[in-house]
PDB file of C-alpha atoms in Angstrom:
ATOM      1  CA  MET O1271    -110.666 -35.688 117.269  1.00 32.00           C
ATOM      2  CA  LYS O1272    -107.259 -37.298 117.688  1.00 35.00           C
ATOM      3  CA  GLU O1273    -108.903 -40.379 119.191  1.00 38.00           C
ATOM      4  CA  LYS O1274    -111.107 -40.791 116.127  1.00 41.00           C
ATOM      5  CA  ASP O1275    -108.068 -40.465 113.874  1.00 50.00           C
ATOM      6  CA  ARG O1276    -106.282 -43.189 115.841  1.00 55.00           C
ATOM      7  CA  LYS O1277    -109.260 -45.521 115.626  1.00 55.00           C
ATOM      8  CA  THR O1278    -109.755 -45.151 111.885  1.00 58.00           C
ATOM      9  CA  ARG O1279    -106.038 -44.949 111.141  1.00 71.00           C
ATOM     10  CA  GLU O1280    -106.639 -42.249 108.548  1.00 80.00           C
ATOM     11  CA  THR O1281    -104.150 -39.517 107.775  1.00 84.00           C
ATOM     12  CA  LYS O1282    -103.995 -36.735 105.234  1.00 92.00           C
ATOM     13  CA  THR O1283    -100.795 -37.148 103.270  1.00 93.00           C
ATOM     14  CA  THR O1284     -99.031 -36.794  99.949  1.00 95.00           C
ATOM     15  CA  VAL O1285     -97.855 -39.889  98.089  1.00 95.00           C
ATOM     16  CA  GLU O1286     -95.468 -39.804  95.150  1.00 96.00           C
ATOM     17  CA  GLY O1287     -95.179 -42.773  92.830  1.00 96.00           C
ATOM     18  CA  ILE O1288     -96.239 -44.524  89.648  1.00 96.00           C
ATOM     19  CA  ILE O1289     -99.873 -45.409  88.973  1.00 97.00           C
ATOM     20  CA  ALA O1290    -100.109 -49.070  87.976  1.00 97.00           C
ATOM     21  CA  ALA O1291    -102.859 -51.556  87.191  1.00 97.00           C
ATOM     22  CA  SER O1292    -103.567 -53.983  90.025  1.00 96.00           C
ATOM     23  CA  ASP O1293    -106.597 -55.950  88.779  1.00 96.00           C
ATOM     24  CA  TRP O1294    -108.218 -56.837  85.480  1.00 96.00           C
ATOM     25  CA  ASP O1295    -111.544 -58.302  84.321  1.00 96.00           C
ATOM     26  CA  GLU O1296    -111.922 -61.455  82.210  1.00 97.00           C
ATOM     27  CA  ASN O1297    -111.464 -59.363  79.027  1.00 96.00           C
ATOM     28  CA  GLY O1298    -108.174 -57.856  80.193  1.00 95.00           C
ATOM     29  CA  ASN O1299    -109.620 -54.435  81.033  1.00 95.00           C
ATOM     30  CA  VAL O1300    -108.126 -52.673  84.053  1.00 96.00           C
ATOM     31  CA  THR O1301    -110.596 -52.654  86.950  1.00 95.00           C
ATOM     32  CA  ASP O1302    -108.361 -51.497  89.824  1.00 96.00           C
ATOM     33  CA  ILE O1303    -105.245 -49.344  90.154  1.00 98.00           C
ATOM     34  CA  MET O1304    -102.660 -48.457  92.781  1.00 98.00           C
ATOM     35  CA  ILE O1305     -99.759 -46.127  93.407  1.00 98.00           C
ATOM     36  CA  LEU O1306     -96.347 -47.765  93.743  1.00 97.00           C
ATOM     37  CA  SER O1307     -94.258 -45.344  95.799  1.00 94.00           C
ATOM     38  CA  ALA O1308     -90.503 -44.852  95.641  1.00 85.00           C
ATOM     39  CA  ASP O1309     -90.150 -46.522  99.063  1.00 86.00           C
ATOM     40  CA  GLU O1310     -91.836 -49.649  97.622  1.00 88.00           C
ATOM     41  CA  GLU O1311     -95.161 -49.102  99.394  1.00 94.00           C
ATOM     42  CA  GLU O1312     -98.410 -49.868  97.570  1.00 97.00           C
ATOM     43  CA  TYR O1313    -101.535 -47.710  97.935  1.00 97.00           C
ATOM     44  CA  HIS O1314    -104.827 -48.964  96.506  1.00 98.00           C
ATOM     45  CA  ILE O1315    -106.620 -45.973  94.938  1.00 98.00           C
ATOM     46  CA  GLU O1316    -110.161 -45.937  96.342  1.00 97.00           C
ATOM     47  CA  ASN O1317    -111.471 -43.578  93.649  1.00 97.00           C
ATOM     48  CA  GLY O1318    -109.318 -45.173  90.972  1.00 96.00           C
ATOM     49  CA  ASP O1319    -111.909 -44.949  88.196  1.00 94.00           C
ATOM     50  CA  LEU O1320    -111.046 -41.231  87.972  1.00 95.00           C
ATOM     51  CA  PHE O1321    -107.359 -41.954  87.327  1.00 96.00           C
ATOM     52  CA  LEU O1322    -107.380 -44.892  84.892  1.00 95.00           C
ATOM     53  CA  ASN O1323    -106.010 -42.623  82.161  1.00 94.00           C
ATOM     54  CA  LEU O1324    -102.884 -41.970  84.271  1.00 95.00           C
ATOM     55  CA  ILE O1325    -101.580 -45.556  84.357  1.00 96.00           C
ATOM     56  CA  ARG O1326     -97.766 -45.659  83.966  1.00 95.00           C
ATOM     57  CA  ASN O1327     -97.381 -41.997  84.942  1.00 96.00           C
ATOM     58  CA  THR O1328     -95.503 -40.671  87.961  1.00 96.00           C
ATOM     59  CA  VAL O1329     -97.833 -38.607  90.129  1.00 96.00           C
ATOM     60  CA  GLU O1330     -97.992 -36.666  93.362  1.00 96.00           C
ATOM     61  CA  ALA O1331    -101.322 -37.523  95.003  1.00 96.00           C
ATOM     62  CA  CYS O1332    -102.740 -35.790  98.066  1.00 97.00           C
ATOM     63  CA  GLY O1333    -105.557 -37.336 100.040  1.00 97.00           C
ATOM     64  CA  ILE O1334    -106.707 -39.514 102.906  1.00 96.00           C
ATOM     65  CA  VAL O1335    -104.544 -42.591 103.494  1.00 95.00           C
ATOM     66  CA  ARG O1336    -106.016 -45.515 105.408  1.00 94.00           C
ATOM     67  CA  GLN O1337    -103.994 -48.284 107.037  1.00 92.00           C
ATOM     68  CA  HIS O1338    -106.055 -51.486 106.973  1.00 92.00           C
ATOM     69  CA  ARG O1339    -105.924 -54.312 109.522  1.00 92.00           C
ATOM     70  CA  ASN O1340    -104.410 -56.691 106.951  1.00 94.00           C
ATOM     71  CA  GLY O1341    -101.456 -54.302 106.543  1.00 92.00           C
ATOM     72  CA  THR O1342    -102.488 -52.834 103.193  1.00 94.00           C
ATOM     73  CA  ARG O1343    -102.872 -49.117 102.551  1.00 95.00           C
ATOM     74  CA  SER O1344    -105.358 -47.205 100.446  1.00 96.00           C
ATOM     75  CA  ILE O1345    -105.738 -43.578  99.412  1.00 97.00           C
ATOM     76  CA  HIS O1346    -108.759 -41.504  98.467  1.00 97.00           C
ATOM     77  CA  ILE O1347    -107.165 -38.913  96.189  1.00 97.00           C
ATOM     78  CA  ARG O1348    -108.346 -35.312  96.554  1.00 96.00           C
ATOM     79  CA  LYS O1349    -105.642 -33.695  94.395  1.00 96.00           C
ATOM     80  CA  CYS O1350    -103.303 -35.242  91.863  1.00 96.00           C
ATOM     81  CA  SER O1351    -100.516 -33.788  89.717  1.00 95.00           C
ATOM     82  CA  VAL O1352     -98.597 -35.660  87.034  1.00 95.00           C
ATOM     83  CA  LEU O1353     -94.854 -35.318  87.626  1.00 93.00           C
ATOM     84  CA  LYS O1354     -93.681 -37.405  84.702  1.00 79.00           C
ATOM     85  CA  ASN O1355     -95.871 -38.387  81.800  1.00 73.00           C
ATOM     86  CA  GLU O1356     -94.841 -40.790  79.091  1.00 64.00           C
ATOM     87  CA  PHE O1357     -96.759 -38.751  76.489  1.00 58.00           C
ATOM     88  CA  GLU O1358     -96.473 -35.100  77.537  1.00 54.00           C
ATOM     89  CA  ASP O1359     -94.808 -33.167  80.332  1.00 46.00           C
ATOM     90  CA  ASP O1360     -97.590 -30.860  81.483  1.00 46.00           C
ATOM     91  CA  LEU O1361    -100.711 -32.879  82.369  1.00 49.00           C
ATOM     92  CA  SER O1362    -102.396 -32.099  85.669  1.00 52.00           C
ATOM     93  CA  VAL O1363    -105.572 -33.213  87.388  1.00 56.00           C
ATOM     94  CA  ALA O1364    -106.532 -31.034  90.345  1.00 53.00           C
ATOM     95  CA  GLY O1365    -109.408 -30.634  92.721  1.00 57.00           C
ATOM     96  CA  VAL O1366    -110.753 -34.195  92.524  1.00 56.00           C
ATOM     97  CA  ARG O1367    -113.385 -35.053  95.113  1.00 52.00           C
TER      98      ARG O1367
END
């Protein structure tokens, strides 16, 4: 099992940071998002379509983090809690698959 984890470079972890747009279509609509962590790391959100409504919010996201060969990181979020919301203080999204 450990060997497989080393080969795929996947780890279960928690990432805290701000959700931000990272790509847009020709009409200016957000098509891709990422988490910008406090330590200045960027994590592409693989299932980002589920979290588009959380752009510009500080979140704590738990999930599978992958380190890619080109040095980028991505996360498939399984659980996400809003820590700081620009509109309200108590928004939470949990149990995402």
